[in-house]
């Protein structure tokens, strides 16, 4: 009898510990009522402020954490300092995951921020002449994006098969003998006086009072694969808070806000 009672007691103890979490892993789910979202300053911050309003109607508090460069939002997400981020394209995300081994996943499409070519010295691409200097971002993803932009504008032709690893070294044809200079993406707009023209991301263009729809001498086309996405840690991709965030972003209310605020410079893609 004592032995039977002992076995029963041990079993009850195990059940009690399990019920209290003593025998199971703690949940990694994001709080259903609050999510911390990383954004880069500028247009993504503006849009998420509107998303924050919409999400609140669905019982979700959105706290924004604003970053000044393209690397920190992914680092902060991987290190669990934030729950999600909204600022990057799929190619940028894939490059980051490959380089850092981060287990991150895109959960919703947002907007296309068309990269454009800007200049203080010329009004159209027809004015470019031999030896003119063209600036482009120096990080791999945005450098490739700029090269594809130049190619679609008819300025260069990349080597066959260059693919997603293409760099300025893969330029096969450069009929105008242009000089390409790689610069920090965040600083290119401030260096327009030093080049003939430059490829600038929309977020940095807007921050420097450049309107892509009005000021760009050539703009990325709507069929670009470089649209932006909401990204989370893969373990959280099905969390309620994440679903509510995506739902709030992809509403007609947010779409109208984007269209009215950016006047075609930022394009909703949902």
mmCIF file with all atom_site columns, C-alpha atoms in Angstrom, residues 104-205:
data_model
loop_
_atom_site.group_PDB
_atom_site.id
_atom_site.type_symbol
_atom_site.label_atom_id
_atom_site.label_alt_id
_atom_site.label_comp_id
_atom_site.label_asym_id
_atom_site.label_entity_id
_atom_site.label_seq_id
_atom_site.pdbx_PDB_ins_code
_atom_site.Cartn_x
_atom_site.Cartn_y
_atom_site.Cartn_z
_atom_site.occupancy
_atom_site.B_iso_or_equiv
_atom_site.pdbx_formal_charge
_atom_site.auth_seq_id
_atom_site.auth_comp_id
_atom_site.auth_asym_id
_atom_site.auth_atom_id
_atom_site.pdbx_PDB_model_num
ATOM 1   C CA . UNK A 1 104 ? 13.450 35.360 -39.984 1.00 0.00 ? 104 UNK A CA 1
ATOM 2   C CA . UNK A 1 105 ? 10.321 35.159 -42.139 1.00 0.00 ? 105 UNK A CA 1
ATOM 3   C CA . UNK A 1 106 ? 8.287  37.617 -44.222 1.00 0.00 ? 106 UNK A CA 1
ATOM 4   C CA . UNK A 1 107 ? 4.606  37.492 -43.255 1.00 0.00 ? 107 UNK A CA 1
ATOM 5   C CA . UNK A 1 108 ? 2.975  40.229 -45.325 1.00 0.00 ? 108 UNK A CA 1
ATOM 6   C CA . UNK A 1 109 ? 3.539  42.541 -48.298 1.00 0.00 ? 109 UNK A CA 1
ATOM 7   C CA . UNK A 1 110 ? 3.396  46.272 -47.669 1.00 0.00 ? 110 UNK A CA 1
ATOM 8   C CA . UNK A 1 111 ? 4.536  48.903 -50.179 1.00 0.00 ? 111 UNK A CA 1
ATOM 9   C CA . UNK A 1 112 ? 6.911  49.487 -53.057 1.00 0.00 ? 112 UNK A CA 1
ATOM 10  C CA . UNK A 1 113 ? 9.274  52.380 -52.457 1.00 0.00 ? 113 UNK A CA 1
ATOM 11  C CA . UNK A 1 114 ? 10.586 52.842 -55.989 1.00 0.00 ? 114 UNK A CA 1
ATOM 12  C CA . UNK A 1 115 ? 14.301 53.526 -56.198 1.00 0.00 ? 115 UNK A CA 1
ATOM 13  C CA . UNK A 1 116 ? 14.969 56.495 -58.436 1.00 0.00 ? 116 UNK A CA 1
ATOM 14  C CA . UNK A 1 117 ? 17.781 58.360 -60.136 1.00 0.00 ? 117 UNK A CA 1
ATOM 15  C CA . UNK A 1 118 ? 18.174 61.956 -59.006 1.00 0.00 ? 118 UNK A CA 1
ATOM 16  C CA . UNK A 1 119 ? 20.404 64.821 -60.096 1.00 0.00 ? 119 UNK A CA 1
ATOM 17  C CA . UNK A 1 120 ? 21.114 68.478 -59.402 1.00 0.00 ? 120 UNK A CA 1
ATOM 18  C CA . UNK A 1 121 ? 22.993 68.824 -62.677 1.00 0.00 ? 121 UNK A CA 1
ATOM 19  C CA . UNK A 1 122 ? 20.796 67.296 -65.386 1.00 0.00 ? 122 UNK A CA 1
ATOM 20  C CA . UNK A 1 123 ? 17.070 67.107 -66.072 1.00 0.00 ? 123 UNK A CA 1
ATOM 21  C CA . UNK A 1 124 ? 16.973 63.874 -68.075 1.00 0.00 ? 124 UNK A CA 1
ATOM 22  C CA . UNK A 1 125 ? 19.077 60.816 -68.862 1.00 0.00 ? 125 UNK A CA 1
ATOM 23  C CA . UNK A 1 126 ? 19.595 62.162 -72.387 1.00 0.00 ? 126 UNK A CA 1
ATOM 24  C CA . UNK A 1 127 ? 21.933 64.781 -70.927 1.00 0.00 ? 127 UNK A CA 1
ATOM 25  C CA . UNK A 1 128 ? 24.411 62.214 -69.581 1.00 0.00 ? 128 UNK A CA 1
ATOM 26  C CA . UNK A 1 129 ? 27.771 62.279 -71.352 1.00 0.00 ? 129 UNK A CA 1
ATOM 27  C CA . UNK A 1 130 ? 30.979 60.262 -71.359 1.00 0.00 ? 130 UNK A CA 1
ATOM 28  C CA . UNK A 1 131 ? 32.812 60.345 -68.059 1.00 0.00 ? 131 UNK A CA 1
ATOM 29  C CA . UNK A 1 132 ? 29.854 61.465 -65.948 1.00 0.00 ? 132 UNK A CA 1
ATOM 30  C CA . UNK A 1 133 ? 29.789 60.023 -62.435 1.00 0.00 ? 133 UNK A CA 1
ATOM 31  C CA . UNK A 1 134 ? 26.854 57.981 -61.173 1.00 0.00 ? 134 UNK A CA 1
ATOM 32  C CA . UNK A 1 135 ? 26.420 57.167 -57.485 1.00 0.00 ? 135 UNK A CA 1
ATOM 33  C CA . UNK A 1 136 ? 24.821 54.007 -56.146 1.00 0.00 ? 136 UNK A CA 1
ATOM 34  C CA . UNK A 1 137 ? 24.440 52.345 -52.712 1.00 0.00 ? 137 UNK A CA 1
ATOM 35  C CA . UNK A 1 138 ? 27.387 50.267 -51.529 1.00 0.00 ? 138 UNK A CA 1
ATOM 36  C CA . UNK A 1 139 ? 25.465 47.483 -49.743 1.00 0.00 ? 139 UNK A CA 1
ATOM 37  C CA . UNK A 1 140 ? 25.001 44.342 -51.899 1.00 0.00 ? 140 UNK A CA 1
ATOM 38  C CA . UNK A 1 141 ? 21.208 44.315 -52.138 1.00 0.00 ? 141 UNK A CA 1
ATOM 39  C CA . UNK A 1 142 ? 20.717 47.985 -52.960 1.00 0.00 ? 142 UNK A CA 1
ATOM 40  C CA . UNK A 1 143 ? 23.757 48.001 -55.244 1.00 0.00 ? 143 UNK A CA 1
ATOM 41  C CA . UNK A 1 144 ? 22.165 45.206 -57.297 1.00 0.00 ? 144 UNK A CA 1
ATOM 42  C CA . UNK A 1 145 ? 18.862 47.043 -57.287 1.00 0.00 ? 145 UNK A CA 1
ATOM 43  C CA . UNK A 1 146 ? 20.571 50.182 -58.597 1.00 0.00 ? 146 UNK A CA 1
ATOM 44  C CA . UNK A 1 147 ? 22.348 48.233 -61.341 1.00 0.00 ? 147 UNK A CA 1
ATOM 45  C CA . UNK A 1 148 ? 19.037 46.757 -62.467 1.00 0.00 ? 148 UNK A CA 1
ATOM 46  C CA . UNK A 1 149 ? 17.601 50.273 -62.422 1.00 0.00 ? 149 UNK A CA 1
ATOM 47  C CA . UNK A 1 150 ? 20.448 51.521 -64.634 1.00 0.00 ? 150 UNK A CA 1
ATOM 48  C CA . UNK A 1 151 ? 19.950 48.582 -66.959 1.00 0.00 ? 151 UNK A CA 1
ATOM 49  C CA . UNK A 1 152 ? 16.199 49.215 -67.275 1.00 0.00 ? 152 UNK A CA 1
ATOM 50  C CA . UNK A 1 153 ? 17.049 52.850 -68.071 1.00 0.00 ? 153 UNK A CA 1
ATOM 51  C CA . UNK A 1 154 ? 19.287 51.662 -70.930 1.00 0.00 ? 154 UNK A CA 1
ATOM 52  C CA . UNK A 1 155 ? 22.498 52.999 -69.394 1.00 0.00 ? 155 UNK A CA 1
ATOM 53  C CA . UNK A 1 156 ? 24.282 49.664 -68.967 1.00 0.00 ? 156 UNK A CA 1
ATOM 54  C CA . UNK A 1 157 ? 23.960 45.970 -69.668 1.00 0.00 ? 157 UNK A CA 1
ATOM 55  C CA . UNK A 1 158 ? 24.969 43.362 -67.115 1.00 0.00 ? 158 UNK A CA 1
ATOM 56  C CA . UNK A 1 159 ? 26.782 40.151 -68.004 1.00 0.00 ? 159 UNK A CA 1
ATOM 57  C CA . UNK A 1 160 ? 24.538 37.229 -68.903 1.00 0.00 ? 160 UNK A CA 1
ATOM 58  C CA . UNK A 1 161 ? 23.967 35.066 -65.861 1.00 0.00 ? 161 UNK A CA 1
ATOM 59  C CA . UNK A 1 162 ? 25.204 37.679 -63.386 1.00 0.00 ? 162 UNK A CA 1
ATOM 60  C CA . UNK A 1 163 ? 22.079 37.035 -61.322 1.00 0.00 ? 163 UNK A CA 1
ATOM 61  C CA . UNK A 1 164 ? 21.516 38.261 -57.784 1.00 0.00 ? 164 UNK A CA 1
ATOM 62  C CA . UNK A 1 165 ? 25.243 38.439 -57.076 1.00 0.00 ? 165 UNK A CA 1
ATOM 63  C CA . UNK A 1 166 ? 25.885 41.108 -59.719 1.00 0.00 ? 166 UNK A CA 1
ATOM 64  C CA . UNK A 1 167 ? 28.166 44.024 -58.842 1.00 0.00 ? 167 UNK A CA 1
ATOM 65  C CA . UNK A 1 168 ? 29.642 46.921 -60.800 1.00 0.00 ? 168 UNK A CA 1
ATOM 66  C CA . UNK A 1 169 ? 32.282 44.431 -61.971 1.00 0.00 ? 169 UNK A CA 1
ATOM 67  C CA . UNK A 1 170 ? 29.545 42.607 -63.876 1.00 0.00 ? 170 UNK A CA 1
ATOM 68  C CA . UNK A 1 171 ? 28.768 45.538 -66.160 1.00 0.00 ? 171 UNK A CA 1
ATOM 69  C CA . UNK A 1 172 ? 29.289 44.142 -69.656 1.00 0.00 ? 172 UNK A CA 1
ATOM 70  C CA . UNK A 1 173 ? 28.281 47.195 -71.656 1.00 0.00 ? 173 UNK A CA 1
ATOM 71  C CA . UNK A 1 174 ? 28.631 50.857 -70.683 1.00 0.00 ? 174 UNK A CA 1
ATOM 72  C CA . UNK A 1 175 ? 28.205 52.751 -73.968 1.00 0.00 ? 175 UNK A CA 1
ATOM 73  C CA . UNK A 1 176 ? 28.349 56.207 -72.381 1.00 0.00 ? 176 UNK A CA 1
ATOM 74  C CA . UNK A 1 177 ? 31.499 55.327 -70.433 1.00 0.00 ? 177 UNK A CA 1
ATOM 75  C CA . UNK A 1 178 ? 29.909 56.369 -67.165 1.00 0.00 ? 178 UNK A CA 1
ATOM 76  C CA . UNK A 1 179 ? 31.853 56.129 -63.916 1.00 0.00 ? 179 UNK A CA 1
ATOM 77  C CA . UNK A 1 180 ? 30.054 54.336 -61.090 1.00 0.00 ? 180 UNK A CA 1
ATOM 78  C CA . UNK A 1 181 ? 30.837 55.263 -57.483 1.00 0.00 ? 181 UNK A CA 1
ATOM 79  C CA . UNK A 1 182 ? 29.510 53.246 -54.539 1.00 0.00 ? 182 UNK A CA 1
ATOM 80  C CA . UNK A 1 183 ? 28.445 55.334 -51.546 1.00 0.00 ? 183 UNK A CA 1
ATOM 81  C CA . UNK A 1 184 ? 26.704 54.798 -48.221 1.00 0.00 ? 184 UNK A CA 1
ATOM 82  C CA . UNK A 1 185 ? 22.959 54.567 -48.931 1.00 0.00 ? 185 UNK A CA 1
ATOM 83  C CA . UNK A 1 186 ? 22.060 56.975 -46.144 1.00 0.00 ? 186 UNK A CA 1
ATOM 84  C CA . UNK A 1 187 ? 24.455 59.637 -47.424 1.00 0.00 ? 187 UNK A CA 1
ATOM 85  C CA . UNK A 1 188 ? 23.937 59.594 -51.205 1.00 0.00 ? 188 UNK A CA 1
ATOM 86  C CA . UNK A 1 189 ? 21.222 62.260 -51.202 1.00 0.00 ? 189 UNK A CA 1
ATOM 87  C CA . UNK A 1 190 ? 23.566 64.597 -49.348 1.00 0.00 ? 190 UNK A CA 1
ATOM 88  C CA . UNK A 1 191 ? 26.300 63.961 -51.927 1.00 0.00 ? 191 UNK A CA 1
ATOM 89  C CA . UNK A 1 192 ? 24.341 64.813 -55.068 1.00 0.00 ? 192 UNK A CA 1
ATOM 90  C CA . UNK A 1 193 ? 26.559 67.869 -55.609 1.00 0.00 ? 193 UNK A CA 1
ATOM 91  C CA . UNK A 1 194 ? 29.543 65.528 -56.002 1.00 0.00 ? 194 UNK A CA 1
ATOM 92  C CA . UNK A 1 195 ? 28.083 63.284 -58.734 1.00 0.00 ? 195 UNK A CA 1
ATOM 93  C CA . UNK A 1 196 ? 26.201 63.816 -61.975 1.00 0.00 ? 196 UNK A CA 1
ATOM 94  C CA . UNK A 1 197 ? 23.320 61.614 -60.823 1.00 0.00 ? 197 UNK A CA 1
ATOM 95  C CA . UNK A 1 198 ? 22.669 58.899 -58.264 1.00 0.00 ? 198 UNK A CA 1
ATOM 96  C CA . UNK A 1 199 ? 20.344 56.051 -57.399 1.00 0.00 ? 199 UNK A CA 1
ATOM 97  C CA . UNK A 1 200 ? 18.612 56.753 -54.096 1.00 0.00 ? 200 UNK A CA 1
ATOM 98  C CA . UNK A 1 201 ? 16.160 54.690 -52.050 1.00 0.00 ? 201 UNK A CA 1
ATOM 99  C CA . UNK A 1 202 ? 12.778 56.358 -51.583 1.00 0.00 ? 202 UNK A CA 1
ATOM 100 C CA . UNK A 1 203 ? 13.066 56.556 -47.788 1.00 0.00 ? 203 UNK A CA 1
ATOM 101 C CA . UNK A 1 204 ? 16.301 58.530 -48.003 1.00 0.00 ? 204 UNK A CA 1
ATOM 102 C CA . UNK A 1 205 ? 15.009 60.623 -50.905 1.00 0.00 ? 205 UNK A CA 1
#
